[in-house]
Amino acid sequence: QVQLVDSGGGLVQAGGSLRLSCAASGLTFSYYAIGWFRQAPGKELEFVADVNWGGGTTYYANAENGRFTISRDNAKNTVYLQMNRLKPEITDDYYCAGSEWTGKRSSNEYEYWGQGTQVTVST
């Protein structure tokens, strides 16, 4: 079956960096756009970034443009989210998700989801 596995979260000081990974199996990975979302307790999922099937087109939420970089390695069935100059306000659970359609920014437009990885940025 289709499985997305998120990893790479952790505790980091403000100003530091983390790289999240999303490893996929059970699907033809290069046919899927991948997005990252985050969610604070009691709040809705929030779009962070996405990358199209081939990796040539990326899109970021305004707040993260310039600090986050999404990329993919289709040979490894993996998408990465490099997060730099981290701020405490981005402390959340982060989820990757897959969609057959690129350019989707709403969580209900994604078919497959990872289990999430927690990112905590301390002051």
mmCIF file with all atom_site columns, C-alpha atoms in Angstrom:
data_model
loop_
_atom_site.group_PDB
_atom_site.id
_atom_site.type_symbol
_atom_site.label_atom_id
_atom_site.label_alt_id
_atom_site.label_comp_id
_atom_site.label_asym_id
_atom_site.label_entity_id
_atom_site.label_seq_id
_atom_site.pdbx_PDB_ins_code
_atom_site.Cartn_x
_atom_site.Cartn_y
_atom_site.Cartn_z
_atom_site.occupancy
_atom_site.B_iso_or_equiv
_atom_site.pdbx_formal_charge
_atom_site.auth_seq_id
_atom_site.auth_comp_id
_atom_site.auth_asym_id
_atom_site.auth_atom_id
_atom_site.pdbx_PDB_model_num
ATOM 1   C CA . GLN A 1 1   ? 0.000  0.000  0.000   1.00 0.00 ? 1   GLN A CA 1
ATOM 2   C CA . VAL A 1 2   ? 0.966  3.646  -0.309  1.00 0.00 ? 2   VAL A CA 1
ATOM 3   C CA . GLN A 1 3   ? 3.107  4.909  2.523   1.00 0.00 ? 3   GLN A CA 1
ATOM 4   C CA . LEU A 1 4   ? 4.682  8.300  3.182   1.00 0.00 ? 4   LEU A CA 1
ATOM 5   C CA . VAL A 1 5   ? 7.132  8.444  6.076   1.00 0.00 ? 5   VAL A CA 1
ATOM 6   C CA . ASP A 1 6   ? 8.087  11.824 7.512   1.00 0.00 ? 6   ASP A CA 1
ATOM 7   C CA . SER A 1 7   ? 11.310 12.227 9.429   1.00 0.00 ? 7   SER A CA 1
ATOM 8   C CA . GLY A 1 8   ? 13.929 14.775 10.430  1.00 0.00 ? 8   GLY A CA 1
ATOM 9   C CA . GLY A 1 9   ? 12.071 16.787 13.014  1.00 0.00 ? 9   GLY A CA 1
ATOM 10  C CA . GLY A 1 10  ? 13.518 17.627 16.387  1.00 0.00 ? 10  GLY A CA 1
ATOM 11  C CA . LEU A 1 11  ? 14.460 20.344 18.823  1.00 0.00 ? 11  LEU A CA 1
ATOM 12  C CA . VAL A 1 12  ? 16.589 23.180 17.497  1.00 0.00 ? 12  VAL A CA 1
ATOM 13  C CA . GLN A 1 13  ? 17.518 26.624 18.721  1.00 0.00 ? 13  GLN A CA 1
ATOM 14  C CA . ALA A 1 14  ? 16.192 29.724 17.014  1.00 0.00 ? 14  ALA A CA 1
ATOM 15  C CA . GLY A 1 15  ? 18.328 30.574 14.012  1.00 0.00 ? 15  GLY A CA 1
ATOM 16  C CA . GLY A 1 16  ? 19.252 26.955 13.410  1.00 0.00 ? 16  GLY A CA 1
ATOM 17  C CA . SER A 1 17  ? 18.349 24.585 10.598  1.00 0.00 ? 17  SER A CA 1
ATOM 18  C CA . LEU A 1 18  ? 16.564 21.296 10.069  1.00 0.00 ? 18  LEU A CA 1
ATOM 19  C CA . ARG A 1 19  ? 15.983 19.133 7.037   1.00 0.00 ? 19  ARG A CA 1
ATOM 20  C CA . LEU A 1 20  ? 12.782 17.155 6.909   1.00 0.00 ? 20  LEU A CA 1
ATOM 21  C CA . SER A 1 21  ? 12.442 14.108 4.678   1.00 0.00 ? 21  SER A CA 1
ATOM 22  C CA . CYS A 1 22  ? 9.411  12.403 3.191   1.00 0.00 ? 22  CYS A CA 1
ATOM 23  C CA . ALA A 1 23  ? 10.087 8.903  1.902   1.00 0.00 ? 23  ALA A CA 1
ATOM 24  C CA . ALA A 1 24  ? 7.407  7.331  -0.269  1.00 0.00 ? 24  ALA A CA 1
ATOM 25  C CA . SER A 1 25  ? 6.626  3.754  -1.214  1.00 0.00 ? 25  SER A CA 1
ATOM 26  C CA . GLY A 1 26  ? 3.793  1.905  -2.918  1.00 0.00 ? 26  GLY A CA 1
ATOM 27  C CA . LEU A 1 27  ? 3.223  4.510  -5.615  1.00 0.00 ? 27  LEU A CA 1
ATOM 28  C CA . THR A 1 28  ? 4.862  5.774  -8.785  1.00 0.00 ? 28  THR A CA 1
ATOM 29  C CA . PHE A 1 29  ? 6.566  8.627  -6.991  1.00 0.00 ? 29  PHE A CA 1
ATOM 30  C CA . SER A 1 30  ? 7.379  10.724 -10.027 1.00 0.00 ? 30  SER A CA 1
ATOM 31  C CA . TYR A 1 31  ? 3.659  10.919 -10.837 1.00 0.00 ? 31  TYR A CA 1
ATOM 32  C CA . TYR A 1 32  ? 2.888  12.751 -7.599  1.00 0.00 ? 32  TYR A CA 1
ATOM 33  C CA . ALA A 1 33  ? 3.321  16.308 -6.476  1.00 0.00 ? 33  ALA A CA 1
ATOM 34  C CA . ILE A 1 34  ? 4.374  16.521 -2.834  1.00 0.00 ? 34  ILE A CA 1
ATOM 35  C CA . GLY A 1 35  ? 3.412  19.184 -0.360  1.00 0.00 ? 35  GLY A CA 1
ATOM 36  C CA . TRP A 1 36  ? 4.397  19.985 3.203   1.00 0.00 ? 36  TRP A CA 1
ATOM 37  C CA . PHE A 1 37  ? 1.864  21.173 5.742   1.00 0.00 ? 37  PHE A CA 1
ATOM 38  C CA . ARG A 1 38  ? 2.113  22.000 9.395   1.00 0.00 ? 38  ARG A CA 1
ATOM 39  C CA . GLN A 1 39  ? -0.352 21.959 12.227  1.00 0.00 ? 39  GLN A CA 1
ATOM 40  C CA . ALA A 1 40  ? -0.364 23.466 15.678  1.00 0.00 ? 40  ALA A CA 1
ATOM 41  C CA . PRO A 1 41  ? -2.507 21.842 18.395  1.00 0.00 ? 41  PRO A CA 1
ATOM 42  C CA . GLY A 1 42  ? -6.164 22.655 17.868  1.00 0.00 ? 42  GLY A CA 1
ATOM 43  C CA . LYS A 1 43  ? -5.559 24.445 14.581  1.00 0.00 ? 43  LYS A CA 1
ATOM 44  C CA . GLU A 1 44  ? -6.096 23.684 10.914  1.00 0.00 ? 44  GLU A CA 1
ATOM 45  C CA . LEU A 1 45  ? -3.413 22.282 8.672   1.00 0.00 ? 45  LEU A CA 1
ATOM 46  C CA . GLU A 1 46  ? -1.411 25.095 7.097   1.00 0.00 ? 46  GLU A CA 1
ATOM 47  C CA . PHE A 1 47  ? 0.273  24.888 3.719   1.00 0.00 ? 47  PHE A CA 1
ATOM 48  C CA . VAL A 1 48  ? 4.056  25.329 3.799   1.00 0.00 ? 48  VAL A CA 1
ATOM 49  C CA . ALA A 1 49  ? 5.455  24.393 0.382   1.00 0.00 ? 49  ALA A CA 1
ATOM 50  C CA . ASP A 1 50  ? 4.998  22.073 -2.563  1.00 0.00 ? 50  ASP A CA 1
ATOM 51  C CA . VAL A 1 51  ? 6.994  20.657 -5.454  1.00 0.00 ? 51  VAL A CA 1
ATOM 52  C CA . ASN A 1 52  ? 5.726  19.334 -8.758  1.00 0.00 ? 52  ASN A CA 1
ATOM 53  C CA . TRP A 1 53  ? 6.304  15.889 -10.221 1.00 0.00 ? 53  TRP A CA 1
ATOM 54  C CA . GLY A 1 54  ? 9.718  16.548 -11.706 1.00 0.00 ? 54  GLY A CA 1
ATOM 55  C CA . GLY A 1 55  ? 10.947 18.981 -9.067  1.00 0.00 ? 55  GLY A CA 1
ATOM 56  C CA . GLY A 1 56  ? 11.221 21.914 -11.427 1.00 0.00 ? 56  GLY A CA 1
ATOM 57  C CA . THR A 1 57  ? 8.404  23.949 -9.943  1.00 0.00 ? 57  THR A CA 1
ATOM 58  C CA . THR A 1 58  ? 8.131  24.860 -6.299  1.00 0.00 ? 58  THR A CA 1
ATOM 59  C CA . TYR A 1 59  ? 5.836  27.116 -4.322  1.00 0.00 ? 59  TYR A CA 1
ATOM 60  C CA . TYR A 1 60  ? 6.069  28.458 -0.788  1.00 0.00 ? 60  TYR A CA 1
ATOM 61  C CA . ALA A 1 61  ? 3.766  30.065 1.692   1.00 0.00 ? 61  ALA A CA 1
ATOM 62  C CA . ASN A 1 62  ? 4.718  33.736 1.864   1.00 0.00 ? 62  ASN A CA 1
ATOM 63  C CA . ALA A 1 63  ? 6.033  33.542 5.410   1.00 0.00 ? 63  ALA A CA 1
ATOM 64  C CA . GLU A 1 64  ? 8.583  30.860 4.516   1.00 0.00 ? 64  GLU A CA 1
ATOM 65  C CA . ASN A 1 65  ? 9.738  32.078 1.155   1.00 0.00 ? 65  ASN A CA 1
ATOM 66  C CA . GLY A 1 66  ? 13.491 32.545 1.344   1.00 0.00 ? 66  GLY A CA 1
ATOM 67  C CA . ARG A 1 67  ? 14.007 30.443 4.459   1.00 0.00 ? 67  ARG A CA 1
ATOM 68  C CA . PHE A 1 68  ? 12.612 27.096 3.342   1.00 0.00 ? 68  PHE A CA 1
ATOM 69  C CA . THR A 1 69  ? 13.619 25.052 0.290   1.00 0.00 ? 69  THR A CA 1
ATOM 70  C CA . ILE A 1 70  ? 11.666 22.075 -0.972  1.00 0.00 ? 70  ILE A CA 1
ATOM 71  C CA . SER A 1 71  ? 13.329 19.581 -3.298  1.00 0.00 ? 71  SER A CA 1
ATOM 72  C CA . ARG A 1 72  ? 12.909 16.005 -4.432  1.00 0.00 ? 72  ARG A CA 1
ATOM 73  C CA . ASP A 1 73  ? 15.011 13.067 -5.523  1.00 0.00 ? 73  ASP A CA 1
ATOM 74  C CA . ASN A 1 74  ? 12.818 10.806 -7.605  1.00 0.00 ? 74  ASN A CA 1
ATOM 75  C CA . ALA A 1 75  ? 15.520 8.144  -7.730  1.00 0.00 ? 75  ALA A CA 1
ATOM 76  C CA . LYS A 1 76  ? 15.205 7.863  -3.953  1.00 0.00 ? 76  LYS A CA 1
ATOM 77  C CA . ASN A 1 77  ? 11.438 8.448  -3.786  1.00 0.00 ? 77  ASN A CA 1
ATOM 78  C CA . THR A 1 78  ? 12.106 11.223 -1.307  1.00 0.00 ? 78  THR A CA 1
ATOM 79  C CA . VAL A 1 79  ? 11.180 14.864 -0.880  1.00 0.00 ? 79  VAL A CA 1
ATOM 80  C CA . TYR A 1 80  ? 13.117 17.190 1.396   1.00 0.00 ? 80  TYR A CA 1
ATOM 81  C CA . LEU A 1 81  ? 12.235 20.397 3.187   1.00 0.00 ? 81  LEU A CA 1
ATOM 82  C CA . GLN A 1 82  ? 15.322 22.350 4.186   1.00 0.00 ? 82  GLN A CA 1
ATOM 83  C CA . MET A 1 83  ? 14.407 24.874 6.855   1.00 0.00 ? 83  MET A CA 1
ATOM 84  C CA . ASN A 1 84  ? 16.880 27.600 7.742   1.00 0.00 ? 84  ASN A CA 1
ATOM 85  C CA . ARG A 1 85  ? 16.935 30.548 10.147  1.00 0.00 ? 85  ARG A CA 1
ATOM 86  C CA . LEU A 1 86  ? 14.241 28.877 12.182  1.00 0.00 ? 86  LEU A CA 1
ATOM 87  C CA . LYS A 1 87  ? 11.950 30.904 14.408  1.00 0.00 ? 87  LYS A CA 1
ATOM 88  C CA . PRO A 1 88  ? 10.048 29.723 17.500  1.00 0.00 ? 88  PRO A CA 1
ATOM 89  C CA . GLU A 1 89  ? 6.715  30.530 15.869  1.00 0.00 ? 89  GLU A CA 1
ATOM 90  C CA . ILE A 1 90  ? 7.137  27.717 13.335  1.00 0.00 ? 90  ILE A CA 1
ATOM 91  C CA . THR A 1 91  ? 7.049  25.096 16.085  1.00 0.00 ? 91  THR A CA 1
ATOM 92  C CA . ASP A 1 92  ? 4.462  22.579 14.833  1.00 0.00 ? 92  ASP A CA 1
ATOM 93  C CA . ASP A 1 93  ? 3.912  19.048 13.601  1.00 0.00 ? 93  ASP A CA 1
ATOM 94  C CA . TYR A 1 94  ? 4.947  18.837 9.956   1.00 0.00 ? 94  TYR A CA 1
ATOM 95  C CA . TYR A 1 95  ? 3.311  16.505 7.451   1.00 0.00 ? 95  TYR A CA 1
ATOM 96  C CA . CYS A 1 96  ? 4.110  15.629 3.877   1.00 0.00 ? 96  CYS A CA 1
ATOM 97  C CA . ALA A 1 97  ? 1.321  14.747 1.485   1.00 0.00 ? 97  ALA A CA 1
ATOM 98  C CA . GLY A 1 98  ? 0.988  13.480 -2.071  1.00 0.00 ? 98  GLY A CA 1
ATOM 99  C CA . SER A 1 99  ? -1.327 14.555 -4.850  1.00 0.00 ? 99  SER A CA 1
ATOM 100 C CA . GLU A 1 100 ? -1.641 13.457 -8.475  1.00 0.00 ? 100 GLU A CA 1
ATOM 101 C CA . TRP A 1 101 ? -2.219 17.110 -9.315  1.00 0.00 ? 101 TRP A CA 1
ATOM 102 C CA . THR A 1 102 ? 0.364  19.816 -8.947  1.00 0.00 ? 102 THR A CA 1
ATOM 103 C CA . GLY A 1 103 ? -0.317 23.296 -7.643  1.00 0.00 ? 103 GLY A CA 1
ATOM 104 C CA . LYS A 1 104 ? -2.576 22.192 -4.798  1.00 0.00 ? 104 LYS A CA 1
ATOM 105 C CA . ARG A 1 105 ? -2.369 24.291 -1.638  1.00 0.00 ? 105 ARG A CA 1
ATOM 106 C CA . SER A 1 106 ? -5.354 22.977 0.322   1.00 0.00 ? 106 SER A CA 1
ATOM 107 C CA . SER A 1 107 ? -4.987 19.920 2.535   1.00 0.00 ? 107 SER A CA 1
ATOM 108 C CA . ASN A 1 108 ? -8.200 18.353 1.241   1.00 0.00 ? 108 ASN A CA 1
ATOM 109 C CA . GLU A 1 109 ? -6.681 18.206 -2.242  1.00 0.00 ? 109 GLU A CA 1
ATOM 110 C CA . TYR A 1 110 ? -4.037 15.697 -1.174  1.00 0.00 ? 110 TYR A CA 1
ATOM 111 C CA . GLU A 1 111 ? -4.650 11.956 -1.209  1.00 0.00 ? 111 GLU A CA 1
ATOM 112 C CA . TYR A 1 112 ? -1.841 10.482 0.834   1.00 0.00 ? 112 TYR A CA 1
ATOM 113 C CA . TRP A 1 113 ? -0.299 11.663 4.092   1.00 0.00 ? 113 TRP A CA 1
ATOM 114 C CA . GLY A 1 114 ? 2.716  10.963 6.224   1.00 0.00 ? 114 GLY A CA 1
ATOM 115 C CA . GLN A 1 115 ? 2.426  10.407 9.950   1.00 0.00 ? 115 GLN A CA 1
ATOM 116 C CA . GLY A 1 116 ? 4.047  13.717 10.818  1.00 0.00 ? 116 GLY A CA 1
ATOM 117 C CA . THR A 1 117 ? 7.290  14.822 12.405  1.00 0.00 ? 117 THR A CA 1
ATOM 118 C CA . GLN A 1 118 ? 7.515  17.318 15.229  1.00 0.00 ? 118 GLN A CA 1
ATOM 119 C CA . VAL A 1 119 ? 9.583  20.473 14.908  1.00 0.00 ? 119 VAL A CA 1
ATOM 120 C CA . THR A 1 120 ? 10.319 22.509 18.018  1.00 0.00 ? 120 THR A CA 1
ATOM 121 C CA . VAL A 1 121 ? 12.291 25.734 17.866  1.00 0.00 ? 121 VAL A CA 1
ATOM 122 C CA . SER A 1 122 ? 13.482 27.085 21.192  1.00 0.00 ? 122 SER A CA 1
ATOM 123 C CA . THR A 1 123 ? 14.357 30.676 22.014  1.00 0.00 ? 123 THR A CA 1
#
